[in-house]
GROMACS .gro file of C-alpha atoms in nm:
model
  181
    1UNK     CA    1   0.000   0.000   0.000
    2UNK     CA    2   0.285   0.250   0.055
    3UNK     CA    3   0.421   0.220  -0.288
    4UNK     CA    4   0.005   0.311  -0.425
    5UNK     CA    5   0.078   0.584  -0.210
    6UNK     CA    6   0.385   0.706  -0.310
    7UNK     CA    7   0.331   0.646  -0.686
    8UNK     CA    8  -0.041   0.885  -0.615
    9UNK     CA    9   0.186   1.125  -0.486
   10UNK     CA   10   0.411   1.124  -0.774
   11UNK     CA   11   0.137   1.132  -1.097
   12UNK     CA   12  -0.031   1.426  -0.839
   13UNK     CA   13   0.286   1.590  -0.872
   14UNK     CA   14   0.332   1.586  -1.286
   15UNK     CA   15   0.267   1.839  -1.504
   16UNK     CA   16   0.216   1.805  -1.893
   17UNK     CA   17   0.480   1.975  -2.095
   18UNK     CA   18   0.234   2.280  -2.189
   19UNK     CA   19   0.180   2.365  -1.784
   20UNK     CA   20   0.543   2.345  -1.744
   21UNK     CA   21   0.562   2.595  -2.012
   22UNK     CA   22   0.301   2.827  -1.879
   23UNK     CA   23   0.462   2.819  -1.551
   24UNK     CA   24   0.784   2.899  -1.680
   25UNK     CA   25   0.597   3.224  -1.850
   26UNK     CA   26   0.416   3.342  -1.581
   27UNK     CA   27   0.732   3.322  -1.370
   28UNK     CA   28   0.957   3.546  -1.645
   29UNK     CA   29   0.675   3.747  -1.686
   30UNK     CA   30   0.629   3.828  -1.346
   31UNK     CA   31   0.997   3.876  -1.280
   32UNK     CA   32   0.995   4.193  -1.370
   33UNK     CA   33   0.768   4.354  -1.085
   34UNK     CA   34   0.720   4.109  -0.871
   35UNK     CA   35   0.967   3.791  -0.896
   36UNK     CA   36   1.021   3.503  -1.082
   37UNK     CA   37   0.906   3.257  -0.823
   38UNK     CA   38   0.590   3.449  -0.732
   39UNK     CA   39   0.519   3.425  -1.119
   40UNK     CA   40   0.559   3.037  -1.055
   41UNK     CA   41   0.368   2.953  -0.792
   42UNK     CA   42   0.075   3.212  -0.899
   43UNK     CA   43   0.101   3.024  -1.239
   44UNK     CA   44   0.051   2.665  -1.069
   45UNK     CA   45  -0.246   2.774  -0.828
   46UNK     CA   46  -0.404   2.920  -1.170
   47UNK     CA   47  -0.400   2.568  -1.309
   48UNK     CA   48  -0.432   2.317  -1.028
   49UNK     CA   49  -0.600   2.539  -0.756
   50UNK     CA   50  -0.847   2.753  -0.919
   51UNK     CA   51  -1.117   2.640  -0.639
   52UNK     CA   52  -1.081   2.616  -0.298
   53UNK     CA   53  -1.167   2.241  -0.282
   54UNK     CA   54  -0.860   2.215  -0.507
   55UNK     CA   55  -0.653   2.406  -0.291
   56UNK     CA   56  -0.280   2.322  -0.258
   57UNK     CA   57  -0.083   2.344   0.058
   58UNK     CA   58   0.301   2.484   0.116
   59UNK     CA   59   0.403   2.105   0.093
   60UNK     CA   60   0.215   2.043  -0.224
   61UNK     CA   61   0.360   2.311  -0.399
   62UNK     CA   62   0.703   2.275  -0.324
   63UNK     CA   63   0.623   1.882  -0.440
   64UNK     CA   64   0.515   2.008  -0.776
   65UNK     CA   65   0.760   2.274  -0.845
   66UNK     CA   66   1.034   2.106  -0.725
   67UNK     CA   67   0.973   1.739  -0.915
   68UNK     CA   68   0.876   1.946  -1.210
   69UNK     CA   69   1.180   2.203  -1.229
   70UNK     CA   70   1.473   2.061  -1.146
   71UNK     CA   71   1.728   2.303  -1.256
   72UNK     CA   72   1.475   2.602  -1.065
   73UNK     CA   73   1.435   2.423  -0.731
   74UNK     CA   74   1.250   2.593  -0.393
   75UNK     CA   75   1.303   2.591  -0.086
   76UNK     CA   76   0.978   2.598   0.159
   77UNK     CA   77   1.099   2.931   0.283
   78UNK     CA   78   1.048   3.069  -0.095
   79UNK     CA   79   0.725   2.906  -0.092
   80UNK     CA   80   0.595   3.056   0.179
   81UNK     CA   81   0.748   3.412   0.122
   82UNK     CA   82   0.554   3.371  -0.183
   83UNK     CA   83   0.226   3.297  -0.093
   84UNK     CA   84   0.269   3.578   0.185
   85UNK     CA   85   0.302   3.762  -0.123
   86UNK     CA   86   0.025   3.649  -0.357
   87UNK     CA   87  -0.231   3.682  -0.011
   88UNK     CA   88  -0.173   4.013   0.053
   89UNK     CA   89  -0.186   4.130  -0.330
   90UNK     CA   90  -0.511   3.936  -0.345
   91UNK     CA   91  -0.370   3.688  -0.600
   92UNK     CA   92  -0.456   3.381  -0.355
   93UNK     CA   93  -0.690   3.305  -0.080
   94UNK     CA   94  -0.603   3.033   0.187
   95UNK     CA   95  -0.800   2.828   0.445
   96UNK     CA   96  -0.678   2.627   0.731
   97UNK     CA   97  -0.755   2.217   0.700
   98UNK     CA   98  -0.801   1.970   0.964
   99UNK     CA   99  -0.426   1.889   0.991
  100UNK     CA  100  -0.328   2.258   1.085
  101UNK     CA  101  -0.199   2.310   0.744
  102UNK     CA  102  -0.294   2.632   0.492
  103UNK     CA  103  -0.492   2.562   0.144
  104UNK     CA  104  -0.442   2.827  -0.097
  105UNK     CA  105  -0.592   2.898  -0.395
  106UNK     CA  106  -0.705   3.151  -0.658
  107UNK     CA  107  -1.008   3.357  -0.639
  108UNK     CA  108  -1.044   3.576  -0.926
  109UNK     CA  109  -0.973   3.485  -1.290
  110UNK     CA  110  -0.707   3.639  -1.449
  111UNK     CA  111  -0.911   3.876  -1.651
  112UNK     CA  112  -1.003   4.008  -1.330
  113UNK     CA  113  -0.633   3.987  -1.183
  114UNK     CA  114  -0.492   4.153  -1.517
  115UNK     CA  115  -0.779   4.483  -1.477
  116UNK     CA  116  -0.714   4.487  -1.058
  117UNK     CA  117  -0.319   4.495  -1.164
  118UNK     CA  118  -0.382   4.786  -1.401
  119UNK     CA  119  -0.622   4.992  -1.202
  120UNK     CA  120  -0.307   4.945  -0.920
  121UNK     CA  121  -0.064   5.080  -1.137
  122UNK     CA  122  -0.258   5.365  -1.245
  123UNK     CA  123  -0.309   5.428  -0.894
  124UNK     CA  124   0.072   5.426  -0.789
  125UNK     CA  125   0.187   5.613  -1.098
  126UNK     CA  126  -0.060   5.927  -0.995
  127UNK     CA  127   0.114   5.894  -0.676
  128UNK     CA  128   0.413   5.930  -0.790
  129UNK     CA  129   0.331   6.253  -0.970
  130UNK     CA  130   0.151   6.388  -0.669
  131UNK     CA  131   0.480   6.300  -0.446
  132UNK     CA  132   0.703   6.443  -0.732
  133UNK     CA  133   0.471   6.781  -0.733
  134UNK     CA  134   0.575   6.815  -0.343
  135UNK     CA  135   0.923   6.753  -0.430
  136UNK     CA  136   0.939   7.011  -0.702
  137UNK     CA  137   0.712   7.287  -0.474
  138UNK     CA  138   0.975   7.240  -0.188
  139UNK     CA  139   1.256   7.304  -0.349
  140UNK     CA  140   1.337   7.709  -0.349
  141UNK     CA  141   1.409   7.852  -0.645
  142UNK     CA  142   1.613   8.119  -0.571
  143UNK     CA  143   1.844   7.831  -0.419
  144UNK     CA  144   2.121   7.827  -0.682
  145UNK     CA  145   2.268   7.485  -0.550
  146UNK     CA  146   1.902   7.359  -0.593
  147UNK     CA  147   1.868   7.499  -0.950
  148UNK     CA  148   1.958   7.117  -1.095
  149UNK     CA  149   1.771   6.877  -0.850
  150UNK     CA  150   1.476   7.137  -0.975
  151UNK     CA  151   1.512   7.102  -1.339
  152UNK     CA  152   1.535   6.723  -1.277
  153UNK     CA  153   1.214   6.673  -1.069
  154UNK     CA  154   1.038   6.871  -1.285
  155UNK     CA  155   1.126   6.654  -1.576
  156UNK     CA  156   1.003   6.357  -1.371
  157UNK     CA  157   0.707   6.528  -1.248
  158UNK     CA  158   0.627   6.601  -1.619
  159UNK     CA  159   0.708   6.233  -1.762
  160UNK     CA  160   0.514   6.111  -1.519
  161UNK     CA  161   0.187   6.354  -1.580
  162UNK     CA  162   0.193   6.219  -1.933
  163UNK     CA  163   0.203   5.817  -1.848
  164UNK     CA  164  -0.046   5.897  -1.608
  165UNK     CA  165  -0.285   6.115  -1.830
  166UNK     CA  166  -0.216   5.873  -2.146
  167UNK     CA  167  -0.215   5.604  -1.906
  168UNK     CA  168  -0.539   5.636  -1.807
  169UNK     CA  169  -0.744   5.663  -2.141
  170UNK     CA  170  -0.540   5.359  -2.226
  171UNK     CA  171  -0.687   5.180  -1.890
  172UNK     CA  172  -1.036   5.254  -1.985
  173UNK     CA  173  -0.955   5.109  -2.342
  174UNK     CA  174  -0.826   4.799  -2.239
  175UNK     CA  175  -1.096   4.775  -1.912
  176UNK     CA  176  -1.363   4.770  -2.162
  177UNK     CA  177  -1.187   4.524  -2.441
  178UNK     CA  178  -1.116   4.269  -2.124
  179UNK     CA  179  -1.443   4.284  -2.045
  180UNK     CA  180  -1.570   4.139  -2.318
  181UNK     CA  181  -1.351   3.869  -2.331
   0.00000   0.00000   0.00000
């Protein structure tokens, strides 16, 4: 009976060759704000815990990275950094089972991932020009040794008025086309 259960263990713990793939996207994909691992693991709860009865625990996922990359190994620290990580950017949910163990899991599709990540970055970027705008209305301008530092937060300031203005007729573009996915 222990090699049944060992063997269950180990066809739980394959992936086909297209879901190794996607993983591998997600995880370069997401390297460049977030990391490559958080890409990963988001990527793997997308396509083997989209439910909650599905739900994976830390254990389970470092099983099924881990036997599936073998060159990109985990540790269980990474693992749970990571799903730290996806909880509080509302990427995963989690419940606690019987055994005192976490399930996580997705809870929104990725459409509605994809418009919440959007609407976030619009959000940060106007930030950033409101923060820049205190910056530049600090800085005296009869201070000579100031004169640079204000030419250069002003060109920020500006760049960043123009993602943000373009930015957002671009978000309300591509909200609606998702939408109707």
């Amino acid at each position: 009976m222990g090699k049944l259960i060992s063997t269950a263990n180990l066809s739980d713990n394959s992936l086909t060759d297209p879901e190794k793939r996607f993983i591998e996207f997600l995880g370069h994909a997401f390297e460049i704000r977030r990391s490559y691992n958080f890409g990963r693991i988001f990527a793997l709860l997308i396509l083997r815990a989209d439910t909650q009865e599905k739900g994976l625990d830390q254990q389970q996922i470092l099983e099924k990275i881990n036997s599936n990359f073998s060159k990109n190994k985990i540790s269980i620290s990474t693992v749970s950094r990571v799903l730290k990580s996806l909880e509080l950017s509302n990427y995963c949910e989690s419940i606690p089972t019987e055994n005192r163990r976490r399930k996580y899991f997705t809870t929104s599709s990725f459409k509605e991932l994809t418009l919440m990540r959007l609407s976030q970055n619009f959000i940060e970027w106007k930030k950033f020009t409101e923060d820049l705008n205190l910056i530049k209305t600090s800085i005296s301008p009869k201070d000579t040794n100031s004169a640079s530092m204000l030419t250069l937060v002003g060109t920020i300031h500006l760049i960043y008025q123009i993602i943000v203005e373009d930015y957002e007729k671009l978000l309300k573009s591509v909200s609606e086309r998702i939408q109707n996915l």
